[in-house]
């Protein structure tokens, strides 16, 4: 596999726009994650109604598949134009990836997993095998 493609989309919502978008957020993440070639999709929220969507893809063609997704085309694209006061997109090749580390709540050991972009790993402690705290899918 070639280096994954990182796509970052940043939006600043109006107060009313954020209220209109929030009911669509879970579906947005699910639709992206269900798109073939999507390796990871996360959203980060900051003060000031700022959101950053980070997605990793196996190749650019998979991003094009997402762009053509019916939900993306009919709900999100027109919605973001109405809901947001600012937006930007960036595409980057992930040439280097480092291990993700997660601390075990049972024994305190740090366990690592590659690749670092998969926030569902590591899921178990490498020392005591206890389940590790994972973010909601």
mmCIF file of C-alpha atoms in Angstrom:
data_model
loop_
_atom_site.group_PDB
_atom_site.id
_atom_site.type_symbol
_atom_site.label_atom_id
_atom_site.label_comp_id
_atom_site.label_asym_id
_atom_site.label_seq_id
_atom_site.Cartn_x
_atom_site.Cartn_y
_atom_site.Cartn_z
ATOM 1 C CA UNK A 1 0.000 0.000 0.000
ATOM 2 C CA UNK A 2 1.251 3.481 -0.784
ATOM 3 C CA UNK A 3 1.321 6.165 1.883
ATOM 4 C CA UNK A 4 -2.194 6.918 3.144
ATOM 5 C CA UNK A 5 -3.800 10.180 2.077
ATOM 6 C CA UNK A 6 -4.785 12.462 4.955
ATOM 7 C CA UNK A 7 -7.674 14.818 4.175
ATOM 8 C CA UNK A 8 -8.360 17.599 6.662
ATOM 9 C CA UNK A 9 -11.559 19.648 6.458
ATOM 10 C CA UNK A 10 -11.996 22.562 8.853
ATOM 11 C CA UNK A 11 -15.231 24.444 9.388
ATOM 12 C CA UNK A 12 -16.407 27.317 11.547
ATOM 13 C CA UNK A 13 -20.164 27.237 12.069
ATOM 14 C CA UNK A 14 -22.551 30.044 12.789
ATOM 15 C CA UNK A 15 -24.476 29.500 16.019
ATOM 16 C CA UNK A 16 -27.621 28.514 14.123
ATOM 17 C CA UNK A 17 -25.595 26.475 11.623
ATOM 18 C CA UNK A 18 -23.965 24.397 14.333
ATOM 19 C CA UNK A 19 -27.403 23.560 15.732
ATOM 20 C CA UNK A 20 -28.534 22.454 12.284
ATOM 21 C CA UNK A 21 -25.393 20.379 11.677
ATOM 22 C CA UNK A 22 -25.144 18.496 14.992
ATOM 23 C CA UNK A 23 -28.039 16.095 14.256
ATOM 24 C CA UNK A 24 -26.065 15.016 11.135
ATOM 25 C CA UNK A 25 -22.663 14.480 12.792
ATOM 26 C CA UNK A 26 -22.999 10.779 13.705
ATOM 27 C CA UNK A 27 -24.339 9.906 10.274
ATOM 28 C CA UNK A 28 -21.560 11.934 8.649
ATOM 29 C CA UNK A 29 -18.876 9.911 10.431
ATOM 30 C CA UNK A 30 -20.647 6.624 9.714
ATOM 31 C CA UNK A 31 -21.075 7.401 6.002
ATOM 32 C CA UNK A 32 -17.398 8.362 5.680
ATOM 33 C CA UNK A 33 -16.230 5.288 7.588
ATOM 34 C CA UNK A 34 -18.415 3.067 5.395
ATOM 35 C CA UNK A 35 -16.840 4.443 2.208
ATOM 36 C CA UNK A 36 -14.431 1.889 0.677
ATOM 37 C CA UNK A 37 -10.828 2.921 1.258
ATOM 38 C CA UNK A 38 -11.520 4.999 4.376
ATOM 39 C CA UNK A 39 -8.971 3.966 6.980
ATOM 40 C CA UNK A 40 -9.993 6.403 9.724
ATOM 41 C CA UNK A 41 -12.404 9.283 10.265
ATOM 42 C CA UNK A 42 -12.448 11.511 13.342
ATOM 43 C CA UNK A 43 -13.801 14.912 14.203
ATOM 44 C CA UNK A 44 -12.312 17.349 16.697
ATOM 45 C CA UNK A 45 -14.339 20.215 18.154
ATOM 46 C CA UNK A 46 -12.881 23.447 19.534
ATOM 47 C CA UNK A 47 -14.296 26.533 21.158
ATOM 48 C CA UNK A 48 -15.852 29.022 18.801
ATOM 49 C CA UNK A 49 -17.862 26.382 16.898
ATOM 50 C CA UNK A 50 -14.713 25.184 15.109
ATOM 51 C CA UNK A 51 -14.589 21.613 13.805
ATOM 52 C CA UNK A 52 -11.788 19.652 12.183
ATOM 53 C CA UNK A 53 -12.563 16.457 10.300
ATOM 54 C CA UNK A 54 -9.514 14.265 9.700
ATOM 55 C CA UNK A 55 -9.868 11.316 7.367
ATOM 56 C CA UNK A 56 -7.287 8.839 6.090
ATOM 57 C CA UNK A 57 -7.710 7.083 2.763
ATOM 58 C CA UNK A 58 -5.917 4.351 0.873
ATOM 59 C CA UNK A 59 -5.945 6.496 -2.289
ATOM 60 C CA UNK A 60 -7.396 9.661 -3.818
ATOM 61 C CA UNK A 61 -10.048 7.769 -5.802
ATOM 62 C CA UNK A 62 -11.664 6.752 -2.520
ATOM 63 C CA UNK A 63 -11.991 10.409 -1.555
ATOM 64 C CA UNK A 64 -13.757 11.004 -4.879
ATOM 65 C CA UNK A 65 -16.172 8.195 -3.974
ATOM 66 C CA UNK A 66 -16.976 10.004 -0.719
ATOM 67 C CA UNK A 67 -17.456 13.307 -2.535
ATOM 68 C CA UNK A 68 -20.023 11.591 -4.788
ATOM 69 C CA UNK A 69 -21.836 9.978 -1.815
ATOM 70 C CA UNK A 70 -25.554 10.882 -1.928
ATOM 71 C CA UNK A 71 -25.686 12.064 1.694
ATOM 72 C CA UNK A 72 -22.563 14.166 1.188
ATOM 73 C CA UNK A 73 -23.939 15.681 -2.023
ATOM 74 C CA UNK A 74 -27.542 16.286 -0.965
ATOM 75 C CA UNK A 75 -27.195 17.158 2.739
ATOM 76 C CA UNK A 76 -23.656 18.117 3.702
ATOM 77 C CA UNK A 77 -22.419 20.143 0.745
ATOM 78 C CA UNK A 78 -25.425 22.490 0.592
ATOM 79 C CA UNK A 79 -25.645 22.434 4.378
ATOM 80 C CA UNK A 80 -22.055 23.531 4.950
ATOM 81 C CA UNK A 81 -22.567 26.424 2.544
ATOM 82 C CA UNK A 82 -25.491 27.599 4.693
ATOM 83 C CA UNK A 83 -24.231 26.538 8.134
ATOM 84 C CA UNK A 84 -20.630 27.759 8.031
ATOM 85 C CA UNK A 85 -18.809 31.070 8.065
ATOM 86 C CA UNK A 86 -15.430 29.560 7.151
ATOM 87 C CA UNK A 87 -14.066 26.357 5.652
ATOM 88 C CA UNK A 88 -10.898 24.869 4.238
ATOM 89 C CA UNK A 89 -9.629 21.526 2.935
ATOM 90 C CA UNK A 90 -6.162 20.038 2.731
ATOM 91 C CA UNK A 91 -4.749 16.797 1.359
ATOM 92 C CA UNK A 92 -1.470 15.375 2.617
ATOM 93 C CA UNK A 93 0.490 12.148 2.097
ATOM 94 C CA UNK A 94 1.279 10.405 5.371
ATOM 95 C CA UNK A 95 4.846 9.335 4.690
ATOM 96 C CA UNK A 96 5.754 8.534 8.295
ATOM 97 C CA UNK A 97 3.591 7.140 11.038
ATOM 98 C CA UNK A 98 4.494 6.571 14.664
ATOM 99 C CA UNK A 99 3.062 4.179 17.182
ATOM 100 C CA UNK A 100 -0.048 5.123 19.123
ATOM 101 C CA UNK A 101 0.361 4.526 22.850
ATOM 102 C CA UNK A 102 -2.416 3.986 25.362
ATOM 103 C CA UNK A 103 -1.971 3.604 29.132
ATOM 104 C CA UNK A 104 -3.562 0.593 30.836
ATOM 105 C CA UNK A 105 -5.970 1.550 33.630
ATOM 106 C CA UNK A 106 -5.247 -1.794 35.383
ATOM 107 C CA UNK A 107 -1.454 -2.072 35.505
ATOM 108 C CA UNK A 108 -0.310 1.371 34.300
ATOM 109 C CA UNK A 109 1.807 0.000 31.427
ATOM 110 C CA UNK A 110 1.845 1.868 28.123
ATOM 111 C CA UNK A 111 0.966 -0.345 25.151
ATOM 112 C CA UNK A 112 1.721 0.607 21.573
ATOM 113 C CA UNK A 113 0.261 -0.226 18.188
ATOM 114 C CA UNK A 114 0.958 0.575 14.581
ATOM 115 C CA UNK A 115 -0.322 2.398 12.687
ATOM 116 C CA UNK A 116 -0.775 5.480 14.840
ATOM 117 C CA UNK A 117 -3.830 6.713 12.961
ATOM 118 C CA UNK A 118 -6.066 3.849 14.079
ATOM 119 C CA UNK A 119 -7.577 5.082 17.342
ATOM 120 C CA UNK A 120 -9.193 1.662 17.929
ATOM 121 C CA UNK A 121 -5.726 0.185 18.594
ATOM 122 C CA UNK A 122 -4.174 -0.856 20.849
ATOM 123 C CA UNK A 123 -7.296 -2.353 22.373
ATOM 124 C CA UNK A 124 -5.638 -4.584 25.009
ATOM 125 C CA UNK A 125 -2.718 -4.110 27.355
ATOM 126 C CA UNK A 126 0.452 -5.777 26.093
ATOM 127 C CA UNK A 127 1.378 -6.815 29.649
ATOM 128 C CA UNK A 128 -1.816 -7.853 31.488
ATOM 129 C CA UNK A 129 -4.232 -8.167 28.511
ATOM 130 C CA UNK A 130 -6.788 -5.872 30.209
ATOM 131 C CA UNK A 131 -9.050 -4.008 27.800
ATOM 132 C CA UNK A 132 -7.933 -0.426 27.180
ATOM 133 C CA UNK A 133 -10.225 2.588 27.092
ATOM 134 C CA UNK A 134 -11.181 3.274 23.480
ATOM 135 C CA UNK A 135 -13.007 6.274 22.031
ATOM 136 C CA UNK A 136 -16.558 5.718 20.877
ATOM 137 C CA UNK A 137 -16.685 4.469 17.303
#
